[in-house]
mmCIF file with all atom_site columns, C-alpha atoms in Angstrom:
data_model
loop_
_atom_site.group_PDB
_atom_site.id
_atom_site.type_symbol
_atom_site.label_atom_id
_atom_site.label_alt_id
_atom_site.label_comp_id
_atom_site.label_asym_id
_atom_site.label_entity_id
_atom_site.label_seq_id
_atom_site.pdbx_PDB_ins_code
_atom_site.Cartn_x
_atom_site.Cartn_y
_atom_site.Cartn_z
_atom_site.occupancy
_atom_site.B_iso_or_equiv
_atom_site.pdbx_formal_charge
_atom_site.auth_seq_id
_atom_site.auth_comp_id
_atom_site.auth_asym_id
_atom_site.auth_atom_id
_atom_site.pdbx_PDB_model_num
ATOM 1  C CA . MET A 1 1  ? 146.941 108.100 35.292 1.00 47.00 ? 1  MET A CA 1
ATOM 2  C CA . ALA A 1 2  ? 148.302 104.812 36.736 1.00 50.00 ? 2  ALA A CA 1
ATOM 3  C CA . GLU A 1 3  ? 147.083 101.613 34.942 1.00 53.00 ? 3  GLU A CA 1
ATOM 4  C CA . LEU A 1 4  ? 145.938 98.587  37.039 1.00 51.00 ? 4  LEU A CA 1
ATOM 5  C CA . SER A 1 5  ? 148.614 96.067  37.253 1.00 51.00 ? 5  SER A CA 1
ATOM 6  C CA . ASN A 1 6  ? 148.534 92.584  36.040 1.00 54.00 ? 6  ASN A CA 1
ATOM 7  C CA . GLY A 1 7  ? 147.195 90.458  39.067 1.00 62.00 ? 7  GLY A CA 1
ATOM 8  C CA . ALA A 1 8  ? 148.805 92.402  41.903 1.00 74.00 ? 8  ALA A CA 1
ATOM 9  C CA . SER A 1 9  ? 146.157 93.266  44.610 1.00 77.00 ? 9  SER A CA 1
ATOM 10 C CA . CYS A 1 10 ? 146.038 94.715  48.238 1.00 80.00 ? 10 CYS A CA 1
ATOM 11 C CA . PRO A 1 11 ? 146.684 91.933  50.698 1.00 79.00 ? 11 PRO A CA 1
ATOM 12 C CA . LEU A 1 12 ? 144.271 93.433  52.923 1.00 80.00 ? 12 LEU A CA 1
ATOM 13 C CA . CYS A 1 13 ? 141.265 94.309  50.808 1.00 82.00 ? 13 CYS A CA 1
ATOM 14 C CA . GLY A 1 14 ? 142.009 92.457  47.544 1.00 81.00 ? 14 GLY A CA 1
ATOM 15 C CA . LEU A 1 15 ? 141.586 95.665  45.447 1.00 82.00 ? 15 LEU A CA 1
ATOM 16 C CA . PRO A 1 16 ? 143.903 95.809  42.365 1.00 82.00 ? 16 PRO A CA 1
ATOM 17 C CA . LEU A 1 17 ? 146.838 98.069  42.897 1.00 79.00 ? 17 LEU A CA 1
ATOM 18 C CA . PRO A 1 18 ? 147.978 100.796 40.409 1.00 77.00 ? 18 PRO A CA 1
ATOM 19 C CA . SER A 1 19 ? 151.090 99.862  38.608 1.00 71.00 ? 19 SER A CA 1
ATOM 20 C CA . LEU A 1 20 ? 153.872 102.449 38.483 1.00 60.00 ? 20 LEU A CA 1
ATOM 21 C CA . VAL A 1 21 ? 154.697 104.095 35.197 1.00 56.00 ? 21 VAL A CA 1
ATOM 22 C CA . GLU A 1 22 ? 158.490 104.474 34.645 1.00 60.00 ? 22 GLU A CA 1
ATOM 23 C CA . GLY A 1 23 ? 158.698 103.990 38.695 1.00 69.00 ? 23 GLY A CA 1
ATOM 24 C CA . VAL A 1 24 ? 156.668 106.977 39.614 1.00 70.00 ? 24 VAL A CA 1
ATOM 25 C CA . PRO A 1 25 ? 152.956 107.369 39.983 1.00 76.00 ? 25 PRO A CA 1
ATOM 26 C CA . ASP A 1 26 ? 151.436 110.445 38.329 1.00 81.00 ? 26 ASP A CA 1
ATOM 27 C CA . ALA A 1 27 ? 150.193 113.423 40.518 1.00 87.00 ? 27 ALA A CA 1
ATOM 28 C CA . PRO A 1 28 ? 146.442 112.718 40.145 1.00 90.00 ? 28 PRO A CA 1
ATOM 29 C CA . THR A 1 29 ? 147.108 109.078 41.383 1.00 88.00 ? 29 THR A CA 1
ATOM 30 C CA . ILE A 1 30 ? 149.098 110.305 44.434 1.00 89.00 ? 30 ILE A CA 1
ATOM 31 C CA . ALA A 1 31 ? 146.275 112.664 45.232 1.00 93.00 ? 31 ALA A CA 1
ATOM 32 C CA . GLU A 1 32 ? 143.662 109.903 44.857 1.00 94.00 ? 32 GLU A CA 1
ATOM 33 C CA . LEU A 1 33 ? 145.645 107.521 47.097 1.00 93.00 ? 33 LEU A CA 1
ATOM 34 C CA . ALA A 1 34 ? 146.183 110.289 49.668 1.00 94.00 ? 34 ALA A CA 1
ATOM 35 C CA . ARG A 1 35 ? 142.367 110.915 49.842 1.00 96.00 ? 35 ARG A CA 1
ATOM 36 C CA . GLU A 1 36 ? 141.739 107.095 50.186 1.00 96.00 ? 36 GLU A CA 1
ATOM 37 C CA . ILE A 1 37 ? 144.302 106.905 53.041 1.00 95.00 ? 37 ILE A CA 1
ATOM 38 C CA . THR A 1 38 ? 142.761 109.793 54.793 1.00 96.00 ? 38 THR A CA 1
ATOM 39 C CA . TYR A 1 39 ? 139.219 108.208 54.434 1.00 96.00 ? 39 TYR A CA 1
ATOM 40 C CA . LEU A 1 40 ? 140.337 104.955 55.711 1.00 96.00 ? 40 LEU A CA 1
ATOM 41 C CA . ARG A 1 41 ? 142.129 106.275 58.581 1.00 95.00 ? 41 ARG A CA 1
ATOM 42 C CA . ALA A 1 42 ? 139.012 108.244 59.625 1.00 95.00 ? 42 ALA A CA 1
ATOM 43 C CA . THR A 1 43 ? 136.873 105.156 59.257 1.00 95.00 ? 43 THR A CA 1
ATOM 44 C CA . VAL A 1 44 ? 139.166 103.171 61.363 1.00 93.00 ? 44 VAL A CA 1
ATOM 45 C CA . ALA A 1 45 ? 139.209 105.987 64.098 1.00 94.00 ? 45 ALA A CA 1
ATOM 46 C CA . ARG A 1 46 ? 135.248 105.966 63.982 1.00 94.00 ? 46 ARG A CA 1
ATOM 47 C CA . LEU A 1 47 ? 135.223 102.215 64.483 1.00 93.00 ? 47 LEU A CA 1
ATOM 48 C CA . ARG A 1 48 ? 137.528 102.200 67.143 1.00 91.00 ? 48 ARG A CA 1
ATOM 49 C CA . GLY A 1 49 ? 135.594 104.999 68.941 1.00 92.00 ? 49 GLY A CA 1
ATOM 50 C CA . SER A 1 50 ? 132.431 103.024 68.698 1.00 92.00 ? 50 SER A CA 1
ATOM 51 C CA . GLY A 1 51 ? 134.119 99.970  70.393 1.00 89.00 ? 51 GLY A CA 1
ATOM 52 C CA . PHE A 1 52 ? 134.714 97.889  67.333 1.00 86.00 ? 52 PHE A CA 1
ATOM 53 C CA . THR A 1 53 ? 137.911 95.765  67.897 1.00 81.00 ? 53 THR A CA 1
ATOM 54 C CA . GLY A 1 54 ? 138.003 93.698  64.704 1.00 78.00 ? 54 GLY A CA 1
ATOM 55 C CA . THR A 1 55 ? 138.123 90.528  66.748 1.00 77.00 ? 55 THR A CA 1
ATOM 56 C CA . PRO A 1 56 ? 135.358 88.182  67.878 1.00 72.00 ? 56 PRO A CA 1
ATOM 57 C CA . ASP A 1 57 ? 135.175 88.487  71.593 1.00 64.00 ? 57 ASP A CA 1
ATOM 58 C CA . SER A 1 58 ? 132.655 88.205  74.654 1.00 51.00 ? 58 SER A CA 1
ATOM 59 C CA . THR A 1 59 ? 132.501 91.957  75.097 1.00 55.00 ? 59 THR A CA 1
ATOM 60 C CA . GLY A 1 60 ? 130.453 92.646  71.957 1.00 52.00 ? 60 GLY A CA 1
ATOM 61 C CA . GLY A 1 61 ? 133.148 93.841  69.417 1.00 50.00 ? 61 GLY A CA 1
ATOM 62 C CA . ASP A 1 62 ? 132.642 91.742  66.119 1.00 49.00 ? 62 ASP A CA 1
ATOM 63 C CA . SER A 1 63 ? 130.954 88.867  67.732 1.00 50.00 ? 63 SER A CA 1
ATOM 64 C CA . ASP A 1 64 ? 128.453 88.522  64.734 1.00 51.00 ? 64 ASP A CA 1
ATOM 65 C CA . HIS A 1 65 ? 131.078 88.360  62.158 1.00 43.00 ? 65 HIS A CA 1
ATOM 66 C CA . ALA A 1 66 ? 131.826 84.955  60.802 1.00 44.00 ? 66 ALA A CA 1
ATOM 67 C CA . HIS A 1 67 ? 133.764 83.465  57.866 1.00 35.00 ? 67 HIS A CA 1
#
């Protein structure tokens, strides 16, 4: 299984990225990442289907979200 890299993280969510052992991730890591990608794609599709745009606007969208 891939080890977590030292300090490298996803620029979108901040989660630590797996490091590559000898340049190639092992099969379980690839399978896990494929499941995560499928899940995230389905989540994005559900959000888009419900009208979520990800940007604050006057039409509802994500108007309650504040940083």
